[in-house]
GROMACS .gro file of C-alpha atoms in nm:
model
  214
    1MET     CA    1   0.000   0.000   0.000
    2ALA     CA    2   0.285   0.232   0.092
    3GLN     CA    3   0.457   0.154  -0.238
    4ILE     CA    4   0.142   0.238  -0.433
    5HIS     CA    5   0.107   0.564  -0.244
    6SER     CA    6   0.471   0.651  -0.315
    7LEU     CA    7   0.426   0.570  -0.683
    8PHE     CA    8   0.114   0.785  -0.698
    9CYS     CA    9   0.297   1.077  -0.535
   10PHE     CA   10   0.587   1.035  -0.776
   11LEU     CA   11   0.361   1.034  -1.081
   12TYR     CA   12   0.167   1.329  -0.947
   13SER     CA   13   0.491   1.523  -0.898
   14LEU     CA   14   0.594   1.445  -1.255
   15LEU     CA   15   0.259   1.569  -1.379
   16ILE     CA   16   0.291   1.896  -1.187
   17ILE     CA   17   0.646   1.949  -1.315
   18SER     CA   18   0.533   1.883  -1.673
   19LEU     CA   19   0.243   2.127  -1.642
   20VAL     CA   20   0.468   2.396  -1.495
   21ARG     CA   21   0.721   2.350  -1.774
   22ALA     CA   22   0.450   2.355  -2.039
   23ASP     CA   23   0.300   2.669  -1.891
   24HIS     CA   24   0.642   2.834  -1.878
   25THR     CA   25   0.701   2.740  -2.244
   26VAL     CA   26   0.366   2.891  -2.350
   27VAL     CA   27   0.435   3.211  -2.158
   28HIS     CA   28   0.780   3.234  -2.316
   29ARG     CA   29   0.639   3.184  -2.665
   30HIS     CA   30   0.368   3.443  -2.607
   31SER     CA   31   0.630   3.689  -2.482
   32ARG     CA   32   0.843   3.634  -2.794
   33ALA     CA   33   0.537   3.666  -3.017
   34ARG     CA   34   0.427   3.989  -2.852
   35ALA     CA   35   0.779   4.133  -2.876
   36PHE     CA   36   0.781   4.041  -3.247
   37ILE     CA   37   0.445   4.212  -3.306
   38GLU     CA   38   0.550   4.525  -3.116
   39PHE     CA   39   0.877   4.547  -3.306
   40GLN     CA   40   0.712   4.509  -3.647
   41CYS     CA   41   0.438   4.758  -3.558
   42ARG     CA   42   0.704   5.026  -3.513
   43THR     CA   43   0.718   5.055  -3.891
   44THR     CA   44   0.353   5.164  -3.907
   45LEU     CA   45   0.195   5.508  -3.876
   46TYR     CA   46  -0.037   5.389  -3.599
   47PRO     CA   47   0.172   5.151  -3.385
   48SER     CA   48  -0.062   5.146  -3.084
   49LEU     CA   49  -0.357   5.046  -3.302
   50CYS     CA   50  -0.136   4.794  -3.480
   51ILE     CA   51  -0.031   4.627  -3.154
   52ARG     CA   52  -0.384   4.631  -3.015
   53THR     CA   53  -0.545   4.471  -3.320
   54LEU     CA   54  -0.276   4.211  -3.388
   55SER     CA   55  -0.215   4.106  -3.026
   56TYR     CA   56  -0.554   3.937  -3.036
   57TYR     CA   57  -0.395   3.683  -3.273
   58ILE     CA   58  -0.080   3.636  -3.067
   59GLY     CA   59  -0.147   3.264  -3.040
   60ASP     CA   60  -0.090   3.230  -3.414
   61PHE     CA   61   0.273   3.337  -3.370
   62THR     CA   62   0.381   3.106  -3.088
   63THR     CA   63   0.547   2.859  -3.327
   64THR     CA   64   0.672   3.076  -3.616
   65LEU     CA   65   0.759   3.445  -3.621
   66SER     CA   66   0.690   3.534  -3.984
   67ARG     CA   67   0.662   3.876  -4.145
   68LYS     CA   68   0.448   3.727  -4.418
   69HIS     CA   69   0.205   3.574  -4.171
   70LEU     CA   70   0.187   3.901  -3.978
   71ALA     CA   71   0.103   4.092  -4.297
   72GLN     CA   72  -0.161   3.833  -4.383
   73ILE     CA   73  -0.324   3.865  -4.040
   74ALA     CA   74  -0.317   4.245  -4.073
   75LEU     CA   75  -0.490   4.216  -4.411
   76LYS     CA   76  -0.758   3.989  -4.266
   77VAL     CA   77  -0.817   4.237  -3.983
   78THR     CA   78  -0.846   4.517  -4.238
   79LEU     CA   79  -1.092   4.319  -4.450
   80GLY     CA   80  -1.304   4.256  -4.140
   81ARG     CA   81  -1.315   4.628  -4.062
   82ALA     CA   82  -1.404   4.706  -4.424
   83GLU     CA   83  -1.690   4.457  -4.419
   84SER     CA   84  -1.831   4.590  -4.090
   85THR     CA   85  -1.804   4.948  -4.220
   86ARG     CA   86  -1.982   4.850  -4.538
   87ALA     CA   87  -2.261   4.688  -4.336
   88TYR     CA   88  -2.308   5.005  -4.128
   89VAL     CA   89  -2.313   5.239  -4.429
   90THR     CA   90  -2.554   5.003  -4.605
   91GLY     CA   91  -2.792   5.039  -4.311
   92VAL     CA   92  -2.764   5.418  -4.325
   93ALA     CA   93  -2.831   5.419  -4.701
   94LYS     CA   94  -3.146   5.208  -4.655
   95GLY     CA   95  -3.282   5.463  -4.409
   96LEU     CA   96  -3.242   5.757  -4.646
   97ASP     CA   97  -3.500   5.894  -4.885
   98PRO     CA   98  -3.373   5.864  -5.244
   99LYS     CA   99  -3.559   6.187  -5.316
  100GLU     CA  100  -3.301   6.370  -5.103
  101ALA     CA  101  -3.064   6.336  -5.396
  102LYS     CA  102  -2.757   6.511  -5.253
  103ASP     CA  103  -2.736   6.314  -4.929
  104TYR     CA  104  -2.852   5.985  -5.074
  105GLN     CA  105  -2.612   5.995  -5.365
  106ALA     CA  106  -2.323   6.091  -5.137
  107ILE     CA  107  -2.391   5.797  -4.906
  108ARG     CA  108  -2.438   5.562  -5.198
  109GLN     CA  109  -2.108   5.680  -5.344
  110CYS     CA  110  -1.938   5.624  -5.008
  111LEU     CA  111  -2.090   5.276  -4.995
  112ASP     CA  112  -1.962   5.199  -5.345
  113GLN     CA  113  -1.613   5.312  -5.245
  114ILE     CA  114  -1.609   5.098  -4.931
  115SER     CA  115  -1.743   4.801  -5.129
  116ASP     CA  116  -1.469   4.851  -5.384
  117GLY     CA  117  -1.222   4.848  -5.095
  118VAL     CA  118  -1.364   4.516  -4.972
  119ASP     CA  119  -1.307   4.365  -5.316
  120LEU     CA  120  -0.954   4.503  -5.336
  121LEU     CA  121  -0.858   4.375  -4.991
  122THR     CA  122  -1.002   4.034  -5.074
  123ASN     CA  123  -0.783   4.029  -5.384
  124CYS     CA  124  -0.480   4.125  -5.172
  125ILE     CA  125  -0.535   3.829  -4.940
  126LYS     CA  126  -0.567   3.591  -5.234
  127GLU     CA  127  -0.254   3.734  -5.395
  128MET     CA  128  -0.051   3.697  -5.076
  129GLN     CA  129  -0.153   3.333  -5.053
  130LYS     CA  130   0.011   3.280  -5.392
  131ILE     CA  131   0.345   3.422  -5.279
  132LYS     CA  132   0.583   3.131  -5.227
  133GLU     CA  133   0.864   3.161  -4.975
  134HIS     CA  134   1.079   2.913  -5.165
  135GLY     CA  135   1.125   2.769  -5.512
  136SER     CA  136   1.041   2.902  -5.855
  137GLY     CA  137   0.730   3.079  -5.724
  138SER     CA  138   0.954   3.361  -5.603
  139ARG     CA  139   1.006   3.471  -5.964
  140ASN     CA  140   0.651   3.606  -5.971
  141PHE     CA  141   0.702   3.807  -5.654
  142PRO     CA  142   0.758   4.151  -5.818
  143TRP     CA  143   0.426   4.116  -6.001
  144ARG     CA  144   0.235   4.005  -5.693
  145GLU     CA  145   0.402   4.271  -5.479
  146SER     CA  146   0.296   4.540  -5.725
  147ASN     CA  147  -0.062   4.411  -5.725
  148VAL     CA  148  -0.093   4.411  -5.346
  149LYS     CA  149   0.057   4.758  -5.310
  150THR     CA  150  -0.162   4.901  -5.586
  151TRP     CA  151  -0.482   4.749  -5.452
  152MET     CA  152  -0.415   4.853  -5.092
  153SER     CA  153  -0.325   5.206  -5.197
  154THR     CA  154  -0.649   5.224  -5.397
  155ALA     CA  155  -0.845   5.100  -5.095
  156LEU     CA  156  -0.690   5.382  -4.890
  157THR     CA  157  -0.789   5.635  -5.157
  158ASP     CA  158  -1.145   5.500  -5.165
  159ALA     CA  159  -1.178   5.543  -4.788
  160SER     CA  160  -1.045   5.898  -4.809
  161MET     CA  161  -1.290   5.987  -5.087
  162CYS     CA  162  -1.576   5.847  -4.881
  163ILE     CA  163  -1.495   6.076  -4.588
  164ASN     CA  164  -1.447   6.382  -4.809
  165GLY     CA  165  -1.778   6.322  -4.984
  166LEU     CA  166  -1.994   6.285  -4.674
  167PRO     CA  167  -2.296   6.521  -4.674
  168GLY     CA  168  -2.375   6.788  -4.418
  169ARG     CA  169  -2.621   6.777  -4.131
  170SER     CA  170  -2.926   6.620  -4.288
  171ILE     CA  171  -2.821   6.258  -4.221
  172GLY     CA  172  -2.770   6.345  -3.855
  173GLY     CA  173  -2.457   6.456  -3.677
  174LYS     CA  174  -2.417   6.131  -3.482
  175THR     CA  175  -2.462   5.917  -3.792
  176LYS     CA  176  -2.209   6.120  -3.987
  177ALA     CA  177  -1.965   6.106  -3.695
  178MET     CA  178  -2.007   5.727  -3.671
  179ILE     CA  179  -1.945   5.678  -4.043
  180LYS     CA  180  -1.640   5.901  -4.026
  181ALA     CA  181  -1.503   5.719  -3.721
  182LYS     CA  182  -1.547   5.379  -3.883
  183VAL     CA  183  -1.391   5.487  -4.212
  184LEU     CA  184  -1.099   5.657  -4.036
  185ASN     CA  185  -1.035   5.340  -3.839
  186LEU     CA  186  -1.049   5.148  -4.164
  187GLN     CA  187  -0.796   5.388  -4.316
  188HIS     CA  188  -0.561   5.343  -4.022
  189VAL     CA  189  -0.568   4.962  -4.017
  190THR     CA  190  -0.526   4.960  -4.397
  191SER     CA  191  -0.224   5.190  -4.366
  192ASN     CA  192  -0.077   4.961  -4.099
  193ALA     CA  193  -0.136   4.652  -4.311
  194LEU     CA  194   0.036   4.817  -4.606
  195ALA     CA  195   0.336   4.910  -4.391
  196LEU     CA  196   0.366   4.553  -4.262
  197PHE     CA  197   0.342   4.419  -4.616
  198ASN     CA  198   0.615   4.659  -4.725
  199SER     CA  199   0.834   4.532  -4.441
  200PHE     CA  200   0.775   4.172  -4.548
  201ALA     CA  201   0.838   4.258  -4.915
  202ALA     CA  202   1.166   4.434  -4.840
  203ARG     CA  203   1.296   4.135  -4.641
  204TYR     CA  204   1.171   3.894  -4.907
  205ARG     CA  205   1.356   4.075  -5.184
  206LEU     CA  206   1.673   4.094  -4.976
  207SER     CA  207   1.672   3.724  -4.890
  208HIS     CA  208   1.609   3.614  -5.247
  209VAL     CA  209   1.874   3.847  -5.391
  210LYS     CA  210   2.125   3.688  -5.153
  211LYS     CA  211   2.018   3.340  -5.260
  212HIS     CA  212   2.055   3.423  -5.630
  213LYS     CA  213   2.400   3.571  -5.573
  214ALA     CA  214   2.519   3.275  -5.368
   0.00000   0.00000   0.00000
């Protein structure tokens, strides 16, 4: 009986030690991942927003610290913001009287611009998925890089045009302020995503130039 008790205590101690080590490993990986995110976000215009939005996905970086993956996550975050902004502006447009041509047309134009941004960001995500880290796929990188940069820059322009074209007081001050806040936030996360992509692209070009020279 005493031997069984001793064995149980021994196994229990091993279990506790294993759990403590596993927990320490997870904490260490999360710390490294957060440090990686914070460092990369320094290249953006809105680092605090960058860190806040991407830290939610910190678990995705506990095994591999990849600039490409970080840029992909940032793009997905941006697409999510664009879709939620589109949904809000769609609701506002449905509540307007088409007879009020100036306000209705301005909101509809804003909605079209945000929708165009959703399409462009979706294309960016698909294009990034085609970028290969190794092999012959890297030869197409300049083309894909140009596409992503062009589409993201256009999405930024669309958001800016939406804000500039918003009507005056007739849609309601709070509604206009909400649209502006959502579109500004969309602009900022798009800008951050573009900066992170640029960081990835610069490192990608450098690494592949070295490989070709070697």
